[in-house]
Amino acid sequence: MPQFTPSRAAGLARFDDFAPRAAGDYARTRNFDTGGHTNVSSLSPWLRHGLLTETEVIAAAVRHHGPDLPEKFVTEVAWRLYFKGWLELRPGIWTAYKAERQAAWNDVQTQSGLRQRWEQACTGQTGIACFDHWAAELAQTGYLHNHARMWFASIWIFTLGLPWTLGADLFLRHLLDGDAASNTLSWR
């Protein structure tokens, strides 16, 4: 992922660098978790922190390519808006998440097997090579490719048997682009 410099100018520069690839190249390669993440926009930290807005990024992509070519990129950015609106209309989801997270955290404190699995997962010491790689990347860079996030969550829940709320919490604490809506609703 490109270096995240928390300024609007840096976000605009990142978009300018990515804009030529926002159409065909992005649609063809966005699902692949490649080193450096040059096949995705990596704009999410600037969007998350309000240094760029989803509507301006969508408008700029359409200006650059026309209304049809950047369809996949526009759709992916629009999902961020959808998640924000969905959670805003259902604040009880966030309240329930926090209560479930606290209950799960209490269980981690009192169940040694759960605590050991949680610690191994958080520190990338599960023995599952891809998962451990992603845990290290998350801690070192504050970023994971979207598909890596989904695979990570699947392993966290179904293989390691860990509460989803603690995985969502890990992401919120580490991701540069972690926000309540996209993160919590994606983990749910």
mmCIF file of the C-alpha atoms, coordinates in Angstrom:
data_MODEL
# 
_entry.id   MODEL 
# 
loop_
_atom_site.group_PDB 
_atom_site.id 
_atom_site.type_symbol 
_atom_site.label_atom_id 
_atom_site.label_alt_id 
_atom_site.label_comp_id 
_atom_site.label_asym_id 
_atom_site.label_entity_id 
_atom_site.label_seq_id 
_atom_site.pdbx_PDB_ins_code 
_atom_site.Cartn_x 
_atom_site.Cartn_y 
_atom_site.Cartn_z 
_atom_site.occupancy 
_atom_site.B_iso_or_equiv 
_atom_site.pdbx_formal_charge 
_atom_site.auth_seq_id 
_atom_site.auth_comp_id 
_atom_site.auth_asym_id 
_atom_site.auth_atom_id 
_atom_site.pdbx_PDB_model_num 
ATOM 1   C CA . MET A 1 1   ? 0.000   0.000   0.000   1.00 0.00 ? 1   MET A CA 1 
ATOM 2   C CA . PRO A 1 2   ? 1.224   3.500   -0.700  1.00 0.00 ? 2   PRO A CA 1 
ATOM 3   C CA . GLN A 1 3   ? 2.318   5.491   2.316   1.00 0.00 ? 3   GLN A CA 1 
ATOM 4   C CA . PHE A 1 4   ? -0.651  7.116   4.047   1.00 0.00 ? 4   PHE A CA 1 
ATOM 5   C CA . THR A 1 5   ? 0.079   10.761  4.653   1.00 0.00 ? 5   THR A CA 1 
ATOM 6   C CA . PRO A 1 6   ? -2.929  12.238  6.455   1.00 0.00 ? 6   PRO A CA 1 
ATOM 7   C CA . SER A 1 7   ? -3.531  15.245  4.218   1.00 0.00 ? 7   SER A CA 1 
ATOM 8   C CA . ARG A 1 8   ? -6.001  16.091  1.511   1.00 0.00 ? 8   ARG A CA 1 
ATOM 9   C CA . ALA A 1 9   ? -3.161  16.872  -0.889  1.00 0.00 ? 9   ALA A CA 1 
ATOM 10  C CA . ALA A 1 10  ? -1.709  13.377  -0.421  1.00 0.00 ? 10  ALA A CA 1 
ATOM 11  C CA . GLY A 1 11  ? -5.140  11.802  -0.992  1.00 0.00 ? 11  GLY A CA 1 
ATOM 12  C CA . LEU A 1 12  ? -5.658  13.791  -4.178  1.00 0.00 ? 12  LEU A CA 1 
ATOM 13  C CA . ALA A 1 13  ? -2.188  12.809  -5.363  1.00 0.00 ? 13  ALA A CA 1 
ATOM 14  C CA . ARG A 1 14  ? -2.980  9.147   -4.655  1.00 0.00 ? 14  ARG A CA 1 
ATOM 15  C CA . PHE A 1 15  ? -6.205  9.426   -6.663  1.00 0.00 ? 15  PHE A CA 1 
ATOM 16  C CA . ASP A 1 16  ? -4.389  11.136  -9.552  1.00 0.00 ? 16  ASP A CA 1 
ATOM 17  C CA . ASP A 1 17  ? -1.881  8.269   -9.594  1.00 0.00 ? 17  ASP A CA 1 
ATOM 18  C CA . PHE A 1 18  ? -4.658  5.657   -9.545  1.00 0.00 ? 18  PHE A CA 1 
ATOM 19  C CA . ALA A 1 19  ? -7.186  7.357   -11.873 1.00 0.00 ? 19  ALA A CA 1 
ATOM 20  C CA . PRO A 1 20  ? -5.818  5.909   -15.147 1.00 0.00 ? 20  PRO A CA 1 
ATOM 21  C CA . ARG A 1 21  ? -6.355  2.395   -13.709 1.00 0.00 ? 21  ARG A CA 1 
ATOM 22  C CA . ALA A 1 22  ? -9.845  3.044   -12.269 1.00 0.00 ? 22  ALA A CA 1 
ATOM 23  C CA . ALA A 1 23  ? -11.540 1.446   -15.263 1.00 0.00 ? 23  ALA A CA 1 
ATOM 24  C CA . GLY A 1 24  ? -10.494 -1.780  -17.009 1.00 0.00 ? 24  GLY A CA 1 
ATOM 25  C CA . ASP A 1 25  ? -7.310  -2.573  -15.107 1.00 0.00 ? 25  ASP A CA 1 
ATOM 26  C CA . TYR A 1 26  ? -9.025  -2.171  -11.759 1.00 0.00 ? 26  TYR A CA 1 
ATOM 27  C CA . ALA A 1 27  ? -12.007 -4.339  -12.703 1.00 0.00 ? 27  ALA A CA 1 
ATOM 28  C CA . ARG A 1 28  ? -9.727  -7.121  -14.000 1.00 0.00 ? 28  ARG A CA 1 
ATOM 29  C CA . THR A 1 29  ? -7.218  -7.222  -11.162 1.00 0.00 ? 29  THR A CA 1 
ATOM 30  C CA . ARG A 1 30  ? -8.915  -5.879  -8.009  1.00 0.00 ? 30  ARG A CA 1 
ATOM 31  C CA . ASN A 1 31  ? -9.675  -9.331  -6.590  1.00 0.00 ? 31  ASN A CA 1 
ATOM 32  C CA . PHE A 1 32  ? -6.019  -10.350 -6.383  1.00 0.00 ? 32  PHE A CA 1 
ATOM 33  C CA . ASP A 1 33  ? -4.021  -9.759  -3.207  1.00 0.00 ? 33  ASP A CA 1 
ATOM 34  C CA . THR A 1 34  ? -0.721  -8.730  -4.749  1.00 0.00 ? 34  THR A CA 1 
ATOM 35  C CA . GLY A 1 35  ? 2.271   -7.316  -2.948  1.00 0.00 ? 35  GLY A CA 1 
ATOM 36  C CA . GLY A 1 36  ? 2.186   -3.544  -2.801  1.00 0.00 ? 36  GLY A CA 1 
ATOM 37  C CA . HIS A 1 37  ? -1.535  -3.426  -3.614  1.00 0.00 ? 37  HIS A CA 1 
ATOM 38  C CA . THR A 1 38  ? -0.976  -1.490  -6.829  1.00 0.00 ? 38  THR A CA 1 
ATOM 39  C CA . ASN A 1 39  ? -4.051  -3.133  -8.368  1.00 0.00 ? 39  ASN A CA 1 
ATOM 40  C CA . VAL A 1 40  ? -6.443  -1.336  -5.985  1.00 0.00 ? 40  VAL A CA 1 
ATOM 41  C CA . SER A 1 41  ? -6.940  2.335   -5.270  1.00 0.00 ? 41  SER A CA 1 
ATOM 42  C CA . SER A 1 42  ? -5.732  2.325   -1.638  1.00 0.00 ? 42  SER A CA 1 
ATOM 43  C CA . LEU A 1 43  ? -7.832  5.474   -1.171  1.00 0.00 ? 43  LEU A CA 1 
ATOM 44  C CA . SER A 1 44  ? -9.748  4.102   1.791   1.00 0.00 ? 44  SER A CA 1 
ATOM 45  C CA . PRO A 1 45  ? -7.644  5.747   4.553   1.00 0.00 ? 45  PRO A CA 1 
ATOM 46  C CA . TRP A 1 46  ? -8.262  9.175   3.009   1.00 0.00 ? 46  TRP A CA 1 
ATOM 47  C CA . LEU A 1 47  ? -11.961 8.374   2.653   1.00 0.00 ? 47  LEU A CA 1 
ATOM 48  C CA . ARG A 1 48  ? -12.169 7.034   6.203   1.00 0.00 ? 48  ARG A CA 1 
ATOM 49  C CA . HIS A 1 49  ? -10.658 10.172  7.689   1.00 0.00 ? 49  HIS A CA 1 
ATOM 50  C CA . GLY A 1 50  ? -12.766 12.541  5.568   1.00 0.00 ? 50  GLY A CA 1 
ATOM 51  C CA . LEU A 1 51  ? -9.841  13.949  3.632   1.00 0.00 ? 51  LEU A CA 1 
ATOM 52  C CA . LEU A 1 52  ? -11.599 12.840  0.443   1.00 0.00 ? 52  LEU A CA 1 
ATOM 53  C CA . THR A 1 53  ? -15.282 12.067  0.041   1.00 0.00 ? 53  THR A CA 1 
ATOM 54  C CA . GLU A 1 54  ? -16.843 9.146   -1.746  1.00 0.00 ? 54  GLU A CA 1 
ATOM 55  C CA . THR A 1 55  ? -18.919 11.452  -3.953  1.00 0.00 ? 55  THR A CA 1 
ATOM 56  C CA . GLU A 1 56  ? -15.921 13.466  -5.137  1.00 0.00 ? 56  GLU A CA 1 
ATOM 57  C CA . VAL A 1 57  ? -13.884 10.328  -5.870  1.00 0.00 ? 57  VAL A CA 1 
ATOM 58  C CA . ILE A 1 58  ? -16.785 8.819   -7.829  1.00 0.00 ? 58  ILE A CA 1 
ATOM 59  C CA . ALA A 1 59  ? -17.292 12.072  -9.763  1.00 0.00 ? 59  ALA A CA 1 
ATOM 60  C CA . ALA A 1 60  ? -13.574 12.307  -10.560 1.00 0.00 ? 60  ALA A CA 1 
ATOM 61  C CA . ALA A 1 61  ? -13.470 8.714   -11.828 1.00 0.00 ? 61  ALA A CA 1 
ATOM 62  C CA . VAL A 1 62  ? -16.470 9.361   -14.073 1.00 0.00 ? 62  VAL A CA 1 
ATOM 63  C CA . ARG A 1 63  ? -14.890 12.601  -15.361 1.00 0.00 ? 63  ARG A CA 1 
ATOM 64  C CA . HIS A 1 64  ? -11.679 10.721  -16.118 1.00 0.00 ? 64  HIS A CA 1 
ATOM 65  C CA . HIS A 1 65  ? -13.224 7.690   -17.862 1.00 0.00 ? 65  HIS A CA 1 
ATOM 66  C CA . GLY A 1 66  ? -16.851 8.507   -18.667 1.00 0.00 ? 66  GLY A CA 1 
ATOM 67  C CA . PRO A 1 67  ? -19.901 7.036   -16.953 1.00 0.00 ? 67  PRO A CA 1 
ATOM 68  C CA . ASP A 1 68  ? -19.506 3.365   -17.925 1.00 0.00 ? 68  ASP A CA 1 
ATOM 69  C CA . LEU A 1 69  ? -15.836 2.394   -17.796 1.00 0.00 ? 69  LEU A CA 1 
ATOM 70  C CA . PRO A 1 70  ? -15.139 2.845   -14.061 1.00 0.00 ? 70  PRO A CA 1 
ATOM 71  C CA . GLU A 1 71  ? -18.347 0.997   -13.077 1.00 0.00 ? 71  GLU A CA 1 
ATOM 72  C CA . LYS A 1 72  ? -16.680 -1.553  -10.776 1.00 0.00 ? 72  LYS A CA 1 
ATOM 73  C CA . PHE A 1 73  ? -14.590 1.101   -9.017  1.00 0.00 ? 73  PHE A CA 1 
ATOM 74  C CA . VAL A 1 74  ? -17.636 3.360   -8.599  1.00 0.00 ? 74  VAL A CA 1 
ATOM 75  C CA . THR A 1 75  ? -19.666 0.438   -7.216  1.00 0.00 ? 75  THR A CA 1 
ATOM 76  C CA . GLU A 1 76  ? -16.999 -0.417  -4.651  1.00 0.00 ? 76  GLU A CA 1 
ATOM 77  C CA . VAL A 1 77  ? -16.738 3.189   -3.451  1.00 0.00 ? 77  VAL A CA 1 
ATOM 78  C CA . ALA A 1 78  ? -20.538 3.411   -3.297  1.00 0.00 ? 78  ALA A CA 1 
ATOM 79  C CA . TRP A 1 79  ? -20.615 0.422   -0.916  1.00 0.00 ? 79  TRP A CA 1 
ATOM 80  C CA . ARG A 1 80  ? -18.891 2.633   1.676   1.00 0.00 ? 80  ARG A CA 1 
ATOM 81  C CA . LEU A 1 81  ? -21.781 5.097   1.437   1.00 0.00 ? 81  LEU A CA 1 
ATOM 82  C CA . TYR A 1 82  ? -24.313 2.279   1.667   1.00 0.00 ? 82  TYR A CA 1 
ATOM 83  C CA . PHE A 1 83  ? -22.726 0.871   4.832   1.00 0.00 ? 83  PHE A CA 1 
ATOM 84  C CA . LYS A 1 84  ? -22.600 4.319   6.443   1.00 0.00 ? 84  LYS A CA 1 
ATOM 85  C CA . GLY A 1 85  ? -26.266 4.957   5.728   1.00 0.00 ? 85  GLY A CA 1 
ATOM 86  C CA . TRP A 1 86  ? -27.328 1.476   6.783   1.00 0.00 ? 86  TRP A CA 1 
ATOM 87  C CA . LEU A 1 87  ? -25.610 1.749   10.163  1.00 0.00 ? 87  LEU A CA 1 
ATOM 88  C CA . GLU A 1 88  ? -26.759 5.322   10.691  1.00 0.00 ? 88  GLU A CA 1 
ATOM 89  C CA . LEU A 1 89  ? -30.367 4.163   10.323  1.00 0.00 ? 89  LEU A CA 1 
ATOM 90  C CA . ARG A 1 90  ? -29.759 1.259   12.725  1.00 0.00 ? 90  ARG A CA 1 
ATOM 91  C CA . PRO A 1 91  ? -27.658 2.573   15.623  1.00 0.00 ? 91  PRO A CA 1 
ATOM 92  C CA . GLY A 1 92  ? -28.678 -0.400  17.732  1.00 0.00 ? 92  GLY A CA 1 
ATOM 93  C CA . ILE A 1 93  ? -26.355 -2.562  15.607  1.00 0.00 ? 93  ILE A CA 1 
ATOM 94  C CA . TRP A 1 94  ? -23.345 -0.594  16.897  1.00 0.00 ? 94  TRP A CA 1 
ATOM 95  C CA . THR A 1 95  ? -24.624 -0.744  20.474  1.00 0.00 ? 95  THR A CA 1 
ATOM 96  C CA . ALA A 1 96  ? -25.147 -4.514  20.204  1.00 0.00 ? 96  ALA A CA 1 
ATOM 97  C CA . TYR A 1 97  ? -21.671 -4.945  18.687  1.00 0.00 ? 97  TYR A CA 1 
ATOM 98  C CA . LYS A 1 98  ? -20.073 -3.139  21.638  1.00 0.00 ? 98  LYS A CA 1 
ATOM 99  C CA . ALA A 1 99  ? -21.995 -5.276  24.147  1.00 0.00 ? 99  ALA A CA 1 
ATOM 100 C CA . GLU A 1 100 ? -21.074 -8.511  22.318  1.00 0.00 ? 100 GLU A CA 1 
ATOM 101 C CA . ARG A 1 101 ? -17.448 -7.386  22.101  1.00 0.00 ? 101 ARG A CA 1 
ATOM 102 C CA . GLN A 1 102 ? -17.333 -6.750  25.850  1.00 0.00 ? 102 GLN A CA 1 
ATOM 103 C CA . ALA A 1 103 ? -18.842 -10.170 26.579  1.00 0.00 ? 103 ALA A CA 1 
ATOM 104 C CA . ALA A 1 104 ? -16.313 -11.807 24.240  1.00 0.00 ? 104 ALA A CA 1 
ATOM 105 C CA . TRP A 1 105 ? -13.475 -9.875  25.878  1.00 0.00 ? 105 TRP A CA 1 
ATOM 106 C CA . ASN A 1 106 ? -14.672 -11.101 29.279  1.00 0.00 ? 106 ASN A CA 1 
ATOM 107 C CA . ASP A 1 107 ? -14.594 -14.682 27.937  1.00 0.00 ? 107 ASP A CA 1 
ATOM 108 C CA . VAL A 1 108 ? -11.014 -14.174 26.689  1.00 0.00 ? 108 VAL A CA 1 
ATOM 109 C CA . GLN A 1 109 ? -10.025 -13.108 30.196  1.00 0.00 ? 109 GLN A CA 1 
ATOM 110 C CA . THR A 1 110 ? -11.501 -16.213 31.823  1.00 0.00 ? 110 THR A CA 1 
ATOM 111 C CA . GLN A 1 111 ? -11.052 -19.031 29.272  1.00 0.00 ? 111 GLN A CA 1 
ATOM 112 C CA . SER A 1 112 ? -7.414  -19.966 28.797  1.00 0.00 ? 112 SER A CA 1 
ATOM 113 C CA . GLY A 1 113 ? -7.937  -21.888 25.536  1.00 0.00 ? 113 GLY A CA 1 
ATOM 114 C CA . LEU A 1 114 ? -9.828  -18.980 24.009  1.00 0.00 ? 114 LEU A CA 1 
ATOM 115 C CA . ARG A 1 115 ? -7.215  -16.520 25.234  1.00 0.00 ? 115 ARG A CA 1 
ATOM 116 C CA . GLN A 1 116 ? -4.411  -18.587 23.715  1.00 0.00 ? 116 GLN A CA 1 
ATOM 117 C CA . ARG A 1 117 ? -6.158  -18.804 20.306  1.00 0.00 ? 117 ARG A CA 1 
ATOM 118 C CA . TRP A 1 118 ? -6.916  -15.070 20.425  1.00 0.00 ? 118 TRP A CA 1 
ATOM 119 C CA . GLU A 1 119 ? -3.309  -14.175 21.275  1.00 0.00 ? 119 GLU A CA 1 
ATOM 120 C CA . GLN A 1 120 ? -1.951  -16.449 18.529  1.00 0.00 ? 120 GLN A CA 1 
ATOM 121 C CA . ALA A 1 121 ? -4.341  -14.913 16.011  1.00 0.00 ? 121 ALA A CA 1 
ATOM 122 C CA . CYS A 1 122 ? -3.532  -11.334 16.995  1.00 0.00 ? 122 CYS A CA 1 
ATOM 123 C CA . THR A 1 123 ? 0.217   -11.932 16.856  1.00 0.00 ? 123 THR A CA 1 
ATOM 124 C CA . GLY A 1 124 ? 0.219   -14.069 13.704  1.00 0.00 ? 124 GLY A CA 1 
ATOM 125 C CA . GLN A 1 125 ? 1.327   -17.277 15.406  1.00 0.00 ? 125 GLN A CA 1 
ATOM 126 C CA . THR A 1 126 ? -1.471  -19.680 14.442  1.00 0.00 ? 126 THR A CA 1 
ATOM 127 C CA . GLY A 1 127 ? 0.601   -21.885 12.151  1.00 0.00 ? 127 GLY A CA 1 
ATOM 128 C CA . ILE A 1 128 ? -1.717  -21.022 9.248   1.00 0.00 ? 128 ILE A CA 1 
ATOM 129 C CA . ALA A 1 129 ? 0.754   -19.396 6.863   1.00 0.00 ? 129 ALA A CA 1 
ATOM 130 C CA . CYS A 1 130 ? -1.595  -17.070 4.977   1.00 0.00 ? 130 CYS A CA 1 
ATOM 131 C CA . PHE A 1 131 ? -3.383  -15.957 8.152   1.00 0.00 ? 131 PHE A CA 1 
ATOM 132 C CA . ASP A 1 132 ? -0.141  -15.306 10.001  1.00 0.00 ? 132 ASP A CA 1 
ATOM 133 C CA . HIS A 1 133 ? 1.136   -13.300 7.005   1.00 0.00 ? 133 HIS A CA 1 
ATOM 134 C CA . TRP A 1 134 ? -2.015  -11.158 7.014   1.00 0.00 ? 134 TRP A CA 1 
ATOM 135 C CA . ALA A 1 135 ? -1.832  -10.633 10.791  1.00 0.00 ? 135 ALA A CA 1 
ATOM 136 C CA . ALA A 1 136 ? 1.743   -9.395  10.405  1.00 0.00 ? 136 ALA A CA 1 
ATOM 137 C CA . GLU A 1 137 ? 0.832   -7.185  7.427   1.00 0.00 ? 137 GLU A CA 1 
ATOM 138 C CA . LEU A 1 138 ? -2.071  -5.696  9.377   1.00 0.00 ? 138 LEU A CA 1 
ATOM 139 C CA . ALA A 1 139 ? 0.151   -4.892  12.359  1.00 0.00 ? 139 ALA A CA 1 
ATOM 140 C CA . GLN A 1 140 ? 3.006   -3.531  10.229  1.00 0.00 ? 140 GLN A CA 1 
ATOM 141 C CA . THR A 1 141 ? 1.098   -1.514  7.628   1.00 0.00 ? 141 THR A CA 1 
ATOM 142 C CA . GLY A 1 142 ? -2.398  -0.882  8.968   1.00 0.00 ? 142 GLY A CA 1 
ATOM 143 C CA . TYR A 1 143 ? -3.826  -2.262  5.741   1.00 0.00 ? 143 TYR A CA 1 
ATOM 144 C CA . LEU A 1 144 ? -5.107  -5.479  4.200   1.00 0.00 ? 144 LEU A CA 1 
ATOM 145 C CA . HIS A 1 145 ? -6.513  -6.115  0.737   1.00 0.00 ? 145 HIS A CA 1 
ATOM 146 C CA . ASN A 1 146 ? -10.300 -6.469  0.830   1.00 0.00 ? 146 ASN A CA 1 
ATOM 147 C CA . HIS A 1 147 ? -10.226 -10.153 -0.097  1.00 0.00 ? 147 HIS A CA 1 
ATOM 148 C CA . ALA A 1 148 ? -7.529  -10.820 2.497   1.00 0.00 ? 148 ALA A CA 1 
ATOM 149 C CA . ARG A 1 149 ? -9.857  -9.214  5.050   1.00 0.00 ? 149 ARG A CA 1 
ATOM 150 C CA . MET A 1 150 ? -12.623 -11.647 4.098   1.00 0.00 ? 150 MET A CA 1 
ATOM 151 C CA . TRP A 1 151 ? -10.319 -14.682 4.184   1.00 0.00 ? 151 TRP A CA 1 
ATOM 152 C CA . PHE A 1 152 ? -8.853  -13.508 7.499   1.00 0.00 ? 152 PHE A CA 1 
ATOM 153 C CA . ALA A 1 153 ? -12.355 -13.163 8.983   1.00 0.00 ? 153 ALA A CA 1 
ATOM 154 C CA . SER A 1 154 ? -13.376 -16.597 7.737   1.00 0.00 ? 154 SER A CA 1 
ATOM 155 C CA . ILE A 1 155 ? -10.338 -18.252 9.310   1.00 0.00 ? 155 ILE A CA 1 
ATOM 156 C CA . TRP A 1 156 ? -10.778 -16.190 12.503  1.00 0.00 ? 156 TRP A CA 1 
ATOM 157 C CA . ILE A 1 157 ? -14.364 -17.368 12.964  1.00 0.00 ? 157 ILE A CA 1 
ATOM 158 C CA . PHE A 1 158 ? -14.609 -20.824 11.402  1.00 0.00 ? 158 PHE A CA 1 
ATOM 159 C CA . THR A 1 159 ? -11.112 -22.282 11.801  1.00 0.00 ? 159 THR A CA 1 
ATOM 160 C CA . LEU A 1 160 ? -9.888  -20.631 14.987  1.00 0.00 ? 160 LEU A CA 1 
ATOM 161 C CA . GLY A 1 161 ? -13.335 -20.466 16.601  1.00 0.00 ? 161 GLY A CA 1 
ATOM 162 C CA . LEU A 1 162 ? -12.906 -16.881 17.759  1.00 0.00 ? 162 LEU A CA 1 
ATOM 163 C CA . PRO A 1 163 ? -15.723 -14.383 18.331  1.00 0.00 ? 163 PRO A CA 1 
ATOM 164 C CA . TRP A 1 164 ? -16.321 -12.167 15.312  1.00 0.00 ? 164 TRP A CA 1 
ATOM 165 C CA . THR A 1 165 ? -16.552 -9.106  17.552  1.00 0.00 ? 165 THR A CA 1 
ATOM 166 C CA . LEU A 1 166 ? -12.937 -9.485  18.644  1.00 0.00 ? 166 LEU A CA 1 
ATOM 167 C CA . GLY A 1 167 ? -11.821 -9.780  15.025  1.00 0.00 ? 167 GLY A CA 1 
ATOM 168 C CA . ALA A 1 168 ? -13.757 -6.627  14.172  1.00 0.00 ? 168 ALA A CA 1 
ATOM 169 C CA . ASP A 1 169 ? -12.115 -4.966  17.169  1.00 0.00 ? 169 ASP A CA 1 
ATOM 170 C CA . LEU A 1 170 ? -8.661  -6.012  15.975  1.00 0.00 ? 170 LEU A CA 1 
ATOM 171 C CA . PHE A 1 171 ? -9.363  -4.463  12.587  1.00 0.00 ? 171 PHE A CA 1 
ATOM 172 C CA . LEU A 1 172 ? -10.721 -1.244  14.109  1.00 0.00 ? 172 LEU A CA 1 
ATOM 173 C CA . ARG A 1 173 ? -7.597  -0.897  16.238  1.00 0.00 ? 173 ARG A CA 1 
ATOM 174 C CA . HIS A 1 174 ? -5.146  -1.541  13.389  1.00 0.00 ? 174 HIS A CA 1 
ATOM 175 C CA . LEU A 1 175 ? -6.656  -0.563  10.055  1.00 0.00 ? 175 LEU A CA 1 
ATOM 176 C CA . LEU A 1 176 ? -5.880  2.926   8.817   1.00 0.00 ? 176 LEU A CA 1 
ATOM 177 C CA . ASP A 1 177 ? -9.224  2.791   7.030   1.00 0.00 ? 177 ASP A CA 1 
ATOM 178 C CA . GLY A 1 178 ? -11.192 1.018   9.759   1.00 0.00 ? 178 GLY A CA 1 
ATOM 179 C CA . ASP A 1 179 ? -14.556 2.625   10.297  1.00 0.00 ? 179 ASP A CA 1 
ATOM 180 C CA . ALA A 1 180 ? -17.533 1.531   12.355  1.00 0.00 ? 180 ALA A CA 1 
ATOM 181 C CA . ALA A 1 181 ? -19.893 1.008   9.413   1.00 0.00 ? 181 ALA A CA 1 
ATOM 182 C CA . SER A 1 182 ? -17.823 -0.873  6.825   1.00 0.00 ? 182 SER A CA 1 
ATOM 183 C CA . ASN A 1 183 ? -15.868 -2.854  9.395   1.00 0.00 ? 183 ASN A CA 1 
ATOM 184 C CA . THR A 1 184 ? -18.670 -3.909  11.712  1.00 0.00 ? 184 THR A CA 1 
ATOM 185 C CA . LEU A 1 185 ? -21.172 -4.675  8.964   1.00 0.00 ? 185 LEU A CA 1 
ATOM 186 C CA . SER A 1 186 ? -18.612 -6.618  6.926   1.00 0.00 ? 186 SER A CA 1 
ATOM 187 C CA . TRP A 1 187 ? -17.689 -8.770  9.924   1.00 0.00 ? 187 TRP A CA 1 
ATOM 188 C CA . ARG A 1 188 ? -21.362 -9.363  10.736  1.00 0.00 ? 188 ARG A CA 1 
# 
